[in-house]
Each structure stands twice: as C-alpha cells, then as structure tokens.
Amino acid sequence: MANHRKKPKIHSVKFNVLMNMLLTTSQMLFPLITLPYVSRILSTFGTGAVAYVQSVVLYFSMVALLGIQNYGIKVCAMVRDDIVELSKVVKELLVILLVSTSIVFAVYLLSIFLIPTFSQQRTLFLIFSVGFWLSSFGVEWFYQAIEQYGYITVRNIVFKFIGLILMFLFVHQSSDYIVYGITVLVAGYGMNILNLLRLRKLVDFSIRQRLEYKEHLKAMIWYSIASISSGMYMVGLYQLVAKIKNVLIKAVNSVGNVMLPRISYYKANGDKQAIINLMAKNVNFIGVVSGALIGGTVLCSDSVVQLMGGKDFSGSVVPLMLAVPAILFSSLNIALGNELIADSREREWAILNVIGFTCSVVYAITFIYFFGVAGAAISNSLTELTVLVLRCSRGKGFIRQILPQTDYHKIGIVSVVSVFIALLLKSQLAFTPGFISLIVNGCCFMGIYCIGLVLAHELFVAEMIHSIIKR
C-alpha cells in the first residue's frame, strides 16, 4: 500500500550543502581531467564535433523539459510528506514530459536528416538522442525535491569515474571521437537510468488517481520561457572569460541550488520565518564567498588567464576583471528567484528573465561596438545587475526582512580593503604571472580577507567559528 511505502530520510541543510559542493567540485574536475587528454588525441575536429552535438541536444532538451527542473522541485517538495499526493504529481509531470519530449524529438529527428550541418554528424546525433530521452526522464528534480543530495552526489561521481575509465580505455586515436561521445553520454546521463529504476521505490504507481494537467501546463509555460531566456544571457565573444566566470558562479551556487526544495517545503507548511532565516543565511553566504572570489580573481586575473589560456589570451585579463562582478549579481538573482518560484510567482520570474535577455542584447550591441571583448564582459555583468535591481524592487518587503540578518556592508568594506592591501603586497613581491604568483597572491588576499571578516565579527564567519568551538 502507498501509506506503507518507506519515506526517504531528509538530511539537514548543512549536509545537503556539503553534498552539493562535492557534486559541483566533481563536475568541474571532470572536464579539467579529460580536456587535455581528448584535445591531444582527438584534435579540434573530434572534440569540436562532440561539443557541437552536445550543445544542439541541450537546446532541444531545454524546450522539451518545459522548465521542469525548477517547477518539479517546487511542486514535489510541497507535497513530499504525502505519498499519495506526491505520486499523483510525479505521474502528472511524467505524462506531460512524455508528450512534450515526443513532439520535440520528432522535430529533432527531422532536423538530423534535413539540415546539412546536422547530417554530417548524424551518428553522433543519434547516439546523443539516448541522452535526450534520459535528460527528460532522469527525474533529477524529484530527488532534489525530496532532498536526496547524498544519493545524487554519490551516483553522479560514480558515473563520472566510469566515463573517465571508459575514455582512457577506448579513446586512443583521432577516429575515436564517436567512442568519446559515448563516454560523455555515460558520464553525463548514465546515472539517470538508476534514477528511473529507483523511482518505483519512492513513488506508488499502483494508485489509481485522476490525473490533472491544466494547472501544471499553465505554470510550466512560464518556467519554460524563463529557462530558455536565462540560458541566452551569455555573450559569446569571450569564451575563456565566460568559462572561468561560470566555474566560479557554480562554486557559489552549490549552496543556493539546495535551497529551493527546502523553501518550497516551508512555504507549503506556512513557515514564513523559516524562509526568511534560510534566505538570509544564503544571501550572507553568497556575499562572503562572492567577496572572496571576486577579490581574488581581480587580484590574480593575470595569473588565472596565463594558466588557463596562455600568452595568446592575455587580452582576456581586463575582460575577466569586468566580468567577475556577475558572480555576486547572478548568485543573488538565483537565490531571490528561488523565493519567487516557491511563492508561485513563476510568471514574474519568467518576465524578469525575458527582460534580462532583452537587456543583454541591447547592452552587448552597445558596449561591444565601443569596447570590443571588454564590452562583452561589461554587458554580462550589467545584465545580471539590471535583473537583480528589478528583482529587489519587486520584492522590497521581503528584502527588508532579510537585510537585518545579513552583514553585507561589513563584507563589502572588508573585500575592498583586502584587495587594496593585497595589491600593495603584490606590487612589492612582483612575481611573473603564473602558478607561483597565483598561489602567493591568492593566499595573501585570502588571509587578509578572512582576518578582516573575523575582526569585523561578520555573521557567517562568527557562526562558523562558534560551531567549531562548540564541537
């Protein structure tokens, strides 16, 4: 019977954050390990072909998923204590996904055979069609909604290792790019098969229920619009800068990403104060970590670019410094966006993302014309700032309740002072940009920054010190 079905254990937010940070780290390390190897073996043609097919499949999947990643987390988290209602919601969403994925997949198949550039890599496109379906039915949103971040992390890391082993075993020459595509597929989507198999233990498909789709579809249209438009923010003229910035944003959002299911759960139970407390801690964490990453990147931008791209990319140093403020703005946008989603204001969330996309186009055209690559970086940071200002103006009441529990002013002052002192030290040390310079200057900045936060009695750091002493 449904009522006898075992409920999964819900861990603390701290545990979820730790697991998500491990997951984010593994997702960043996997490309760092594989890219040098496959670039040397497969050359630009092989790696480019796989990357191209992946990007095309990603866009098709984005349309087919109808914003399910955020919407599914929200609606399942709200009813996670009621196995009957949870089963009903999951079945409704799976039926909607089946229909949308079938329609988009039909277009995908036609495109493979009718568009010449797609036809050239038809084999790869057909292989990645498996990933297309696994992406739709990997039900990652369900496991995030019931906060199974331990399971998600372990499973993800295991399949990353399997993909890595397969790559080293079978990818040895330039003609092996098809095999490499399969290893990427295994590493990226293989775990979704386990998700589907395990789903029957957590959702009761035997219950006969009248399924309803209308309300889901109305909301998912807005989620889909928001998902697609937010995916188009990126200006594509400064790839190295964008890659570095996106890695840093992922590091910050390893915490923010676990908040949506918990906020949705609190919302469903009417615990407004718990939402305020959780959001305040998240915002404060974003401030502390963003301050460290932005300050450290500005200080060490020459060394970062030298290590990641080499001398040919020296022109990316200034754009990188101009792009990193987006780390703070983007992370705050995601945090505040989670509150909008949990509050069933998905239409507002989607409209703000569309406005952000429109602004990014206007800013890019304007600033790139005058400043080139630096203009692309400016436009990206300015887009995120514009959306953040709009989000804050729309949620003034909620922001006022959060701010008293944050130390944003202390974080800002400590960040600026730390960068200034570290720059003075850097001018005296005068290392050539590279690994040694990055380590020395980075450690100097982080030491000054941490000491400054302690002396300022910043809330997040003070709480961390207190919890360590208490143990």
CSV table of C-alpha atoms in Angstrom, one decimal:
chain,number,residue,atom,x,y,z
A,1,MET,CA,0.0,0.0,0.0
A,2,ALA,CA,1.1,3.6,-0.6
A,3,ASN,CA,0.9,4.5,3.1
A,4,HIS,CA,3.4,1.7,3.9
A,5,ARG,CA,6.0,2.9,1.4
A,6,LYS,CA,9.2,4.0,3.2
A,7,LYS,CA,9.9,7.7,3.2
A,8,PRO,CA,13.5,8.7,2.4
A,9,LYS,CA,15.5,10.4,5.1
A,10,ILE,CA,15.6,14.2,4.9
A,11,HIS,CA,19.1,15.5,5.9
A,12,SER,CA,20.0,18.9,7.3
A,13,VAL,CA,20.6,21.9,5.0
A,14,LYS,CA,24.3,21.7,6.0
A,15,PHE,CA,24.6,18.1,4.8
A,16,ASN,CA,22.8,19.0,1.6
A,17,VAL,CA,25.2,21.9,1.0
A,18,LEU,CA,28.2,19.7,1.6
A,19,MET,CA,27.0,17.1,-0.8
A,20,ASN,CA,26.1,19.7,-3.5
A,21,MET,CA,29.6,21.3,-3.1
A,22,LEU,CA,31.2,17.8,-3.6
A,23,LEU,CA,28.9,17.4,-6.7
A,24,THR,CA,29.9,20.8,-8.1
A,25,THR,CA,33.6,20.1,-7.5
A,26,SER,CA,33.3,16.7,-9.4
A,27,GLN,CA,31.5,18.4,-12.3
A,28,MET,CA,34.3,21.0,-12.5
A,29,LEU,CA,37.2,18.5,-12.2
A,30,PHE,CA,35.9,16.0,-14.8
A,31,PRO,CA,36.4,18.4,-17.7
A,32,LEU,CA,39.8,19.6,-16.3
A,33,ILE,CA,41.0,16.0,-16.3
A,34,THR,CA,39.5,14.9,-19.7
A,35,LEU,CA,40.0,18.0,-21.8
A,36,PRO,CA,43.8,18.0,-22.0
A,37,TYR,CA,43.8,14.2,-22.9
A,38,VAL,CA,41.0,14.3,-25.6
A,39,SER,CA,42.3,17.6,-27.1
A,40,ARG,CA,45.6,15.9,-27.7
A,41,ILE,CA,44.1,12.7,-29.0
A,42,LEU,CA,41.1,13.9,-31.0
A,43,SER,CA,42.3,17.3,-32.1
A,44,THR,CA,39.9,20.2,-32.7
A,45,PHE,CA,37.8,18.3,-35.1
A,46,GLY,CA,36.8,15.4,-32.8
A,47,THR,CA,36.3,17.5,-29.6
A,48,GLY,CA,34.5,20.2,-31.6
A,49,ALA,CA,32.1,17.6,-33.2
A,50,VAL,CA,31.1,16.2,-29.8
A,51,ALA,CA,30.8,19.7,-28.2
A,52,TYR,CA,28.7,20.9,-31.1
A,53,VAL,CA,26.3,17.9,-30.9
A,54,GLN,CA,26.0,18.3,-27.1
A,55,SER,CA,25.1,22.0,-27.5
A,56,VAL,CA,22.4,21.2,-30.1
A,57,VAL,CA,20.9,18.4,-27.9
A,58,LEU,CA,21.0,20.8,-24.9
A,59,TYR,CA,18.8,23.3,-26.7
A,60,PHE,CA,16.3,20.7,-27.9
A,61,SER,CA,16.2,19.3,-24.3
A,62,MET,CA,15.6,22.8,-22.9
A,63,VAL,CA,12.4,23.1,-25.0
A,64,ALA,CA,11.2,19.6,-24.2
A,65,LEU,CA,11.7,19.9,-20.4
A,66,LEU,CA,9.3,22.8,-20.1
A,67,GLY,CA,11.2,24.3,-17.2
A,68,ILE,CA,10.6,21.0,-15.2
A,69,GLN,CA,13.9,21.4,-13.3
A,70,ASN,CA,12.6,24.2,-11.1
A,71,TYR,CA,8.9,23.6,-11.3
A,72,GLY,CA,9.2,19.9,-10.5
A,73,ILE,CA,11.4,20.6,-7.4
A,74,LYS,CA,8.9,23.2,-6.2
A,75,VAL,CA,5.6,21.2,-6.6
A,76,CYS,CA,7.1,17.9,-5.3
A,77,ALA,CA,8.8,19.5,-2.3
A,78,MET,CA,5.4,21.0,-1.3
A,79,VAL,CA,3.7,17.6,-1.1
A,80,ARG,CA,6.7,15.4,-0.2
A,81,ASP,CA,5.2,14.3,3.2
A,82,ASP,CA,2.0,12.9,1.4
A,83,ILE,CA,3.0,9.8,-0.6
A,84,VAL,CA,-0.4,9.7,-2.4
A,85,GLU,CA,-0.3,13.3,-3.5
A,86,LEU,CA,3.4,13.1,-4.3
A,87,SER,CA,2.7,10.1,-6.5
A,88,LYS,CA,-0.1,11.9,-8.3
A,89,VAL,CA,2.1,15.0,-9.0
A,90,VAL,CA,5.0,12.9,-10.3
A,91,LYS,CA,2.8,10.9,-12.6
A,92,GLU,CA,1.2,14.1,-14.0
A,93,LEU,CA,4.6,15.6,-14.7
A,94,LEU,CA,5.9,12.4,-16.3
A,95,VAL,CA,2.9,12.3,-18.7
A,96,ILE,CA,3.4,15.9,-19.7
A,97,LEU,CA,7.1,15.2,-20.3
A,98,LEU,CA,6.3,12.2,-22.4
A,99,VAL,CA,4.1,14.3,-24.7
A,100,SER,CA,6.5,17.3,-24.9
A,101,THR,CA,9.6,15.1,-25.4
A,102,SER,CA,7.9,13.0,-28.1
A,103,ILE,CA,6.9,16.2,-30.1
A,104,VAL,CA,10.4,17.8,-29.7
A,105,PHE,CA,12.1,14.5,-30.5
A,106,ALA,CA,10.2,14.2,-33.8
A,107,VAL,CA,11.5,17.7,-34.7
A,108,TYR,CA,15.0,16.6,-33.6
A,109,LEU,CA,14.9,13.6,-35.9
A,110,LEU,CA,13.7,15.6,-38.8
A,111,SER,CA,16.5,18.1,-38.2
A,112,ILE,CA,19.1,15.4,-38.2
A,113,PHE,CA,18.1,14.2,-41.7
A,114,LEU,CA,17.1,17.5,-43.3
A,115,ILE,CA,19.7,20.1,-42.0
A,116,PRO,CA,23.0,19.5,-43.8
A,117,THR,CA,25.3,20.5,-40.9
A,118,PHE,CA,23.5,18.1,-38.7
A,119,SER,CA,23.6,15.3,-41.2
A,120,GLN,CA,27.4,15.4,-41.3
A,121,GLN,CA,27.4,14.2,-37.6
A,122,ARG,CA,24.2,12.0,-37.9
A,123,THR,CA,25.8,9.1,-36.0
A,124,LEU,CA,26.7,11.3,-33.0
A,125,PHE,CA,23.3,12.9,-33.1
A,126,LEU,CA,21.6,9.5,-33.0
A,127,ILE,CA,23.8,8.4,-30.1
A,128,PHE,CA,23.0,11.5,-28.1
A,129,SER,CA,19.3,11.0,-28.8
A,130,VAL,CA,19.6,8.5,-25.9
A,131,GLY,CA,20.8,11.3,-23.7
A,132,PHE,CA,17.9,13.4,-25.0
A,133,TRP,CA,15.4,10.9,-23.5
A,134,LEU,CA,17.4,10.3,-20.4
A,135,SER,CA,17.6,14.0,-19.8
A,136,SER,CA,13.8,14.2,-19.9
A,137,PHE,CA,13.2,11.2,-17.7
A,138,GLY,CA,16.2,11.4,-15.4
A,139,VAL,CA,13.8,12.9,-12.8
A,140,GLU,CA,16.7,14.7,-11.1
A,141,TRP,CA,14.1,17.3,-10.0
A,142,PHE,CA,12.2,14.6,-8.0
A,143,TYR,CA,15.3,13.6,-6.0
A,144,GLN,CA,16.2,17.2,-5.4
A,145,ALA,CA,12.7,17.9,-4.2
A,146,ILE,CA,12.9,15.2,-1.5
A,147,GLU,CA,16.5,16.4,-0.8
A,148,GLN,CA,18.3,13.2,-1.6
A,149,TYR,CA,21.6,15.1,-2.2
A,150,GLY,CA,23.7,12.3,-0.8
A,151,TYR,CA,22.3,9.8,-3.4
A,152,ILE,CA,22.6,12.4,-6.2
A,153,THR,CA,26.2,13.2,-5.4
A,154,VAL,CA,27.5,9.6,-5.0
A,155,ARG,CA,25.7,8.4,-8.1
A,156,ASN,CA,27.0,11.3,-10.1
A,157,ILE,CA,30.6,10.9,-9.0
A,158,VAL,CA,30.5,7.1,-9.7
A,159,PHE,CA,29.3,7.6,-13.3
A,160,LYS,CA,31.9,10.3,-13.8
A,161,PHE,CA,34.6,7.8,-12.9
A,162,ILE,CA,33.0,5.2,-15.1
A,163,GLY,CA,33.1,7.6,-18.0
A,164,LEU,CA,36.7,8.6,-17.2
A,165,ILE,CA,37.8,4.9,-17.2
A,166,LEU,CA,36.0,4.2,-20.5
A,167,MET,CA,37.6,7.2,-22.1
A,168,PHE,CA,41.2,6.1,-21.1
A,169,LEU,CA,40.5,2.5,-22.2
A,170,PHE,CA,38.9,3.2,-25.6
A,171,VAL,CA,39.9,6.7,-26.8
A,172,HIS,CA,43.4,6.4,-28.3
A,173,GLN,CA,43.3,8.0,-31.8
A,174,SER,CA,41.6,10.8,-33.7
A,175,SER,CA,39.0,8.5,-35.3
A,176,ASP,CA,37.7,7.5,-31.7
A,177,TYR,CA,35.6,10.7,-31.4
A,178,ILE,CA,32.4,8.6,-31.7
A,179,VAL,CA,33.6,6.5,-28.8
A,180,TYR,CA,34.4,9.6,-26.9
A,181,GLY,CA,30.8,10.8,-27.5
A,182,ILE,CA,29.6,7.5,-25.9
A,183,THR,CA,31.8,8.0,-22.8
A,184,VAL,CA,30.5,11.6,-22.4
A,185,LEU,CA,27.0,10.2,-22.7
A,186,VAL,CA,27.7,7.6,-20.0
A,187,ALA,CA,29.3,10.1,-17.7
A,188,GLY,CA,26.6,12.7,-18.2
A,189,TYR,CA,23.4,10.6,-18.4
A,190,GLY,CA,24.1,7.1,-17.2
A,191,MET,CA,23.0,7.9,-13.7
A,192,ASN,CA,19.5,8.8,-14.9
A,193,ILE,CA,18.8,5.1,-15.6
A,194,LEU,CA,19.3,4.4,-11.9
A,195,ASN,CA,17.0,7.3,-11.1
A,196,LEU,CA,14.2,5.7,-13.1
A,197,LEU,CA,14.8,2.3,-11.6
A,198,ARG,CA,14.8,3.7,-8.0
A,199,LEU,CA,11.7,5.8,-8.6
A,200,ARG,CA,9.3,2.9,-8.1
A,201,LYS,CA,10.5,2.5,-4.6
A,202,LEU,CA,9.6,6.1,-3.7
A,203,VAL,CA,6.5,6.7,-5.8
A,204,ASP,CA,3.5,4.5,-5.9
A,205,PHE,CA,2.4,4.0,-9.5
A,206,SER,CA,-0.2,1.4,-8.5
A,207,ILE,CA,-2.6,4.0,-7.0
A,208,ARG,CA,-5.5,4.8,-9.4
A,209,GLN,CA,-5.9,8.5,-9.5
A,210,ARG,CA,-7.5,11.1,-11.7
A,211,LEU,CA,-4.6,12.9,-13.2
A,212,GLU,CA,-4.8,16.7,-13.9
A,213,TYR,CA,-2.5,18.6,-16.2
A,214,LYS,CA,-4.0,22.0,-16.8
A,215,GLU,CA,-2.6,23.8,-13.8
A,216,HIS,CA,0.9,22.3,-14.4
A,217,LEU,CA,0.9,23.3,-18.0
A,218,LYS,CA,-0.1,26.9,-17.3
A,219,ALA,CA,2.8,27.3,-14.8
A,220,MET,CA,5.3,25.3,-16.9
A,221,ILE,CA,4.9,27.6,-19.9
A,222,TRP,CA,6.3,30.4,-17.7
A,223,TYR,CA,9.0,28.2,-16.4
A,224,SER,CA,10.0,27.2,-19.9
A,225,ILE,CA,10.2,30.8,-21.0
A,226,ALA,CA,12.3,31.7,-18.0
A,227,SER,CA,14.6,28.7,-18.5
A,228,ILE,CA,15.2,29.3,-22.2
A,229,SER,CA,15.7,33.1,-21.9
A,230,SER,CA,18.1,32.8,-18.9
A,231,GLY,CA,20.1,30.3,-20.9
A,232,MET,CA,20.7,33.0,-23.5
A,233,TYR,CA,22.2,35.7,-21.3
A,234,MET,CA,25.7,34.7,-22.2
A,235,VAL,CA,27.6,36.9,-24.7
A,236,GLY,CA,29.7,34.5,-26.9
A,237,LEU,CA,32.7,36.7,-27.7
A,238,TYR,CA,34.9,35.9,-24.7
A,239,GLN,CA,34.9,32.1,-24.2
A,240,LEU,CA,37.8,31.9,-21.8
A,241,VAL,CA,36.4,34.6,-19.6
A,242,ALA,CA,32.9,33.1,-19.7
A,243,LYS,CA,34.3,29.6,-18.7
A,244,ILE,CA,36.2,31.0,-15.7
A,245,LYS,CA,33.3,33.1,-14.6
A,246,ASN,CA,30.8,30.2,-14.9
A,247,VAL,CA,33.0,27.9,-12.9
A,248,LEU,CA,33.1,30.5,-10.1
A,249,ILE,CA,29.4,31.0,-10.2
A,250,LYS,CA,28.8,27.3,-9.9
A,251,ALA,CA,31.0,27.2,-6.8
A,252,VAL,CA,28.9,29.9,-5.1
A,253,ASN,CA,25.6,28.3,-6.2
A,254,SER,CA,26.5,24.9,-4.8
A,255,VAL,CA,24.7,26.3,-1.7
A,256,GLY,CA,21.9,28.2,-3.4
A,257,ASN,CA,20.8,25.2,-5.5
A,258,VAL,CA,19.8,23.2,-2.5
A,259,MET,CA,17.6,25.9,-1.1
A,260,LEU,CA,14.6,25.7,-3.5
A,261,PRO,CA,13.2,22.3,-2.2
A,262,ARG,CA,13.5,23.4,1.5
A,263,ILE,CA,12.0,26.9,0.8
A,264,SER,CA,9.1,25.3,-1.1
A,265,TYR,CA,8.5,22.8,1.8
A,266,TYR,CA,8.5,25.7,4.3
A,267,LYS,CA,6.1,27.6,2.0
A,268,ALA,CA,3.7,24.7,1.8
A,269,ASN,CA,3.7,24.5,5.6
A,270,GLY,CA,3.2,28.2,6.1
A,271,ASP,CA,6.5,28.7,8.0
A,272,LYS,CA,7.4,32.2,6.7
A,273,GLN,CA,10.0,32.9,9.4
A,274,ALA,CA,11.9,29.8,8.5
A,275,ILE,CA,12.0,31.0,4.8
A,276,ILE,CA,13.3,34.4,5.9
A,277,ASN,CA,16.0,32.9,8.1
A,278,LEU,CA,17.1,30.4,5.4
A,279,MET,CA,17.2,33.1,2.7
A,280,ALA,CA,19.2,35.5,5.0
A,281,LYS,CA,21.8,32.8,5.6
A,282,ASN,CA,22.0,32.1,1.9
A,283,VAL,CA,22.4,35.7,1.0
A,284,ASN,CA,25.1,36.3,3.6
A,285,PHE,CA,27.0,33.2,2.4
A,286,ILE,CA,26.8,34.4,-1.2
A,287,GLY,CA,28.2,37.8,-0.1
A,288,VAL,CA,31.1,36.2,1.8
A,289,VAL,CA,32.1,33.7,-0.9
A,290,SER,CA,31.5,36.2,-3.8
A,291,GLY,CA,33.7,38.7,-2.0
A,292,ALA,CA,36.5,36.2,-1.8
A,293,LEU,CA,36.1,35.0,-5.4
A,294,ILE,CA,35.7,38.5,-6.9
A,295,GLY,CA,38.5,40.0,-4.9
A,296,GLY,CA,40.9,37.0,-5.5
A,297,THR,CA,40.1,36.9,-9.3
A,298,VAL,CA,40.6,40.7,-9.7
A,299,LEU,CA,43.9,40.4,-7.9
A,300,CYS,CA,45.1,37.3,-9.7
A,301,SER,CA,43.4,37.8,-13.1
A,302,ASP,CA,46.7,37.9,-15.0
A,303,SER,CA,47.9,34.6,-13.5
A,304,VAL,CA,44.5,32.9,-14.0
A,305,VAL,CA,44.4,33.8,-17.7
A,306,GLN,CA,48.1,32.8,-18.1
A,307,LEU,CA,47.4,29.3,-16.6
A,308,MET,CA,44.0,28.7,-18.3
A,309,GLY,CA,44.7,30.1,-21.7
A,310,GLY,CA,48.4,31.0,-22.1
A,311,LYS,CA,50.0,34.1,-23.6
A,312,ASP,CA,47.7,34.2,-26.6
A,313,PHE,CA,44.8,35.1,-24.2
A,314,SER,CA,46.5,38.0,-22.4
A,315,GLY,CA,43.8,40.2,-23.8
A,316,SER,CA,41.3,38.5,-21.5
A,317,VAL,CA,42.7,39.9,-18.3
A,318,VAL,CA,40.7,43.1,-18.2
A,319,PRO,CA,37.5,41.5,-19.5
A,320,LEU,CA,37.8,38.9,-16.7
A,321,MET,CA,38.0,41.6,-14.1
A,322,LEU,CA,35.0,43.3,-15.6
A,323,ALA,CA,33.0,40.1,-15.8
A,324,VAL,CA,33.5,38.7,-12.2
A,325,PRO,CA,31.0,41.1,-10.5
A,326,ALA,CA,28.4,39.0,-12.3
A,327,ILE,CA,29.3,36.2,-9.8
A,328,LEU,CA,27.6,38.2,-7.0
A,329,PHE,CA,24.7,39.5,-9.1
A,330,SER,CA,24.0,36.1,-10.7
A,331,SER,CA,24.1,34.2,-7.4
A,332,LEU,CA,21.8,36.7,-5.7
A,333,ASN,CA,19.4,36.5,-8.7
A,334,ILE,CA,19.2,32.7,-8.4
A,335,ALA,CA,18.6,33.0,-4.6
A,336,LEU,CA,15.8,35.6,-5.0
A,337,GLY,CA,14.5,33.7,-8.0
A,338,ASN,CA,14.1,30.6,-5.7
A,339,GLU,CA,11.8,32.7,-3.4
A,340,LEU,CA,9.7,33.8,-6.4
A,341,ILE,CA,9.3,30.2,-7.6
A,342,ALA,CA,8.4,28.9,-4.1
A,343,ASP,CA,5.8,31.7,-3.8
A,344,SER,CA,4.2,30.6,-7.1
A,345,ARG,CA,5.2,33.8,-8.9
A,346,GLU,CA,6.6,32.0,-11.9
A,347,ARG,CA,5.1,34.4,-14.3
A,348,GLU,CA,7.0,37.3,-12.7
A,349,TRP,CA,10.2,35.2,-12.6
A,350,ALA,CA,9.9,34.4,-16.3
A,351,ILE,CA,9.2,38.0,-17.3
A,352,LEU,CA,12.2,39.2,-15.4
A,353,ASN,CA,14.4,36.6,-17.2
A,354,VAL,CA,13.0,37.7,-20.6
A,355,ILE,CA,13.7,41.4,-19.7
A,356,GLY,CA,17.2,40.2,-18.7
A,357,PHE,CA,17.7,38.6,-22.1
A,358,THR,CA,16.4,41.7,-23.9
A,359,CYS,CA,18.8,43.9,-21.9
A,360,SER,CA,21.7,41.6,-22.6
A,361,VAL,CA,21.2,42.0,-26.4
A,362,VAL,CA,20.9,45.8,-26.1
A,363,TYR,CA,24.0,46.0,-23.8
A,364,ALA,CA,26.0,43.7,-26.0
A,365,ILE,CA,25.3,45.6,-29.2
A,366,THR,CA,26.1,48.9,-27.4
A,367,PHE,CA,29.2,48.0,-25.4
A,368,ILE,CA,30.8,45.6,-27.8
A,369,TYR,CA,30.7,48.2,-30.5
A,370,PHE,CA,32.7,50.7,-28.3
A,371,PHE,CA,34.8,48.4,-26.2
A,372,GLY,CA,35.1,45.0,-28.0
A,373,VAL,CA,35.7,42.0,-25.8
A,374,ALA,CA,35.7,44.2,-22.7
A,375,GLY,CA,32.3,45.4,-23.7
A,376,ALA,CA,31.0,41.8,-23.8
A,377,ALA,CA,32.2,41.4,-20.1
A,378,ILE,CA,30.6,44.7,-19.1
A,379,SER,CA,27.3,43.8,-20.8
A,380,ASN,CA,27.1,40.4,-19.0
A,381,SER,CA,27.7,42.0,-15.5
A,382,LEU,CA,25.3,44.8,-16.3
A,383,THR,CA,22.6,42.4,-17.4
A,384,GLU,CA,22.8,40.5,-14.1
A,385,LEU,CA,22.8,43.7,-12.2
A,386,THR,CA,19.8,45.0,-14.0
A,387,VAL,CA,17.8,41.8,-13.3
A,388,LEU,CA,18.9,42.0,-9.7
A,389,VAL,CA,17.7,45.6,-9.3
A,390,LEU,CA,14.3,44.6,-10.8
A,391,ARG,CA,14.0,41.6,-8.5
A,392,CYS,CA,14.8,43.7,-5.5
A,393,SER,CA,12.4,46.4,-6.5
A,394,ARG,CA,9.6,43.8,-6.9
A,395,GLY,CA,10.3,42.2,-3.5
A,396,LYS,CA,11.1,45.2,-1.3
A,397,GLY,CA,9.1,43.9,1.6
A,398,PHE,CA,10.9,40.5,1.6
A,399,ILE,CA,14.3,42.2,1.1
A,400,ARG,CA,13.7,44.4,4.2
A,401,GLN,CA,13.1,41.3,6.3
A,402,ILE,CA,16.3,39.6,5.1
A,403,LEU,CA,18.8,42.5,5.3
A,404,PRO,CA,18.8,42.8,9.2
A,405,GLN,CA,20.1,39.3,9.3
A,406,THR,CA,23.0,39.9,6.9
A,407,ASP,CA,26.3,41.8,7.1
A,408,TYR,CA,26.5,43.0,3.5
A,409,HIS,CA,28.1,46.3,4.5
A,410,LYS,CA,30.9,44.6,6.5
A,411,ILE,CA,31.6,42.2,3.7
A,412,GLY,CA,31.8,45.0,1.1
A,413,ILE,CA,34.2,47.1,3.2
A,414,VAL,CA,36.4,44.1,4.1
A,415,SER,CA,36.5,43.0,0.5
A,416,VAL,CA,37.6,46.4,-0.8
A,417,VAL,CA,40.2,46.9,2.0
A,418,SER,CA,41.6,43.4,1.5
A,419,VAL,CA,42.1,43.9,-2.3
A,420,PHE,CA,43.8,47.2,-1.7
A,421,ILE,CA,46.2,45.8,0.9
A,422,ALA,CA,46.9,42.7,-1.3
A,423,LEU,CA,47.6,44.9,-4.3
A,424,LEU,CA,50.2,46.8,-2.3
A,425,LEU,CA,51.8,43.5,-1.3
A,426,LYS,CA,51.6,42.2,-4.9
A,427,SER,CA,53.5,45.3,-6.2
A,428,GLN,CA,56.3,44.6,-3.8
A,429,LEU,CA,56.5,40.9,-4.5
A,430,ALA,CA,56.4,41.4,-8.3
A,431,PHE,CA,56.1,37.7,-9.3
A,432,THR,CA,55.8,36.8,-13.0
A,433,PRO,CA,52.1,35.9,-13.7
A,434,GLY,CA,51.7,32.1,-13.3
A,435,PHE,CA,51.2,29.4,-10.8
A,436,ILE,CA,53.6,30.7,-8.1
A,437,SER,CA,52.1,34.2,-8.4
A,438,LEU,CA,48.6,32.8,-8.2
A,439,ILE,CA,49.3,30.8,-5.0
A,440,VAL,CA,51.3,33.5,-3.2
A,441,ASN,CA,49.0,36.4,-4.1
A,442,GLY,CA,45.9,34.4,-3.6
A,443,CYS,CA,46.9,33.1,-0.2
A,444,CYS,CA,47.9,36.7,0.9
A,445,PHE,CA,44.5,38.0,-0.2
A,446,MET,CA,42.5,35.2,1.5
A,447,GLY,CA,44.5,35.5,4.7
A,448,ILE,CA,43.8,39.3,4.8
A,449,TYR,CA,40.1,38.8,3.9
A,450,CYS,CA,39.5,36.1,6.5
A,451,ILE,CA,41.2,38.1,9.2
A,452,GLY,CA,39.2,41.1,8.2
A,453,LEU,CA,35.9,39.2,8.5
A,454,VAL,CA,36.8,37.8,11.9
A,455,LEU,CA,37.8,41.3,13.2
A,456,ALA,CA,34.6,42.7,11.8
A,457,HIS,CA,32.5,40.0,13.6
A,458,GLU,CA,30.8,39.1,10.3
A,459,LEU,CA,27.7,36.9,11.0
A,460,PHE,CA,28.5,33.9,8.7
A,461,VAL,CA,32.2,33.7,9.9
A,462,ALA,CA,31.2,34.2,13.5
A,463,GLU,CA,28.6,31.4,13.3
A,464,MET,CA,31.2,29.1,11.7
A,465,ILE,CA,33.7,29.8,14.4
A,466,HIS,CA,31.1,29.3,17.1
A,467,SER,CA,30.0,25.9,15.7
A,468,ILE,CA,33.7,24.7,15.6
A,469,ILE,CA,34.3,25.8,19.2
A,470,LYS,CA,31.1,24.2,20.3
A,471,ARG,CA,32.2,20.8,18.9
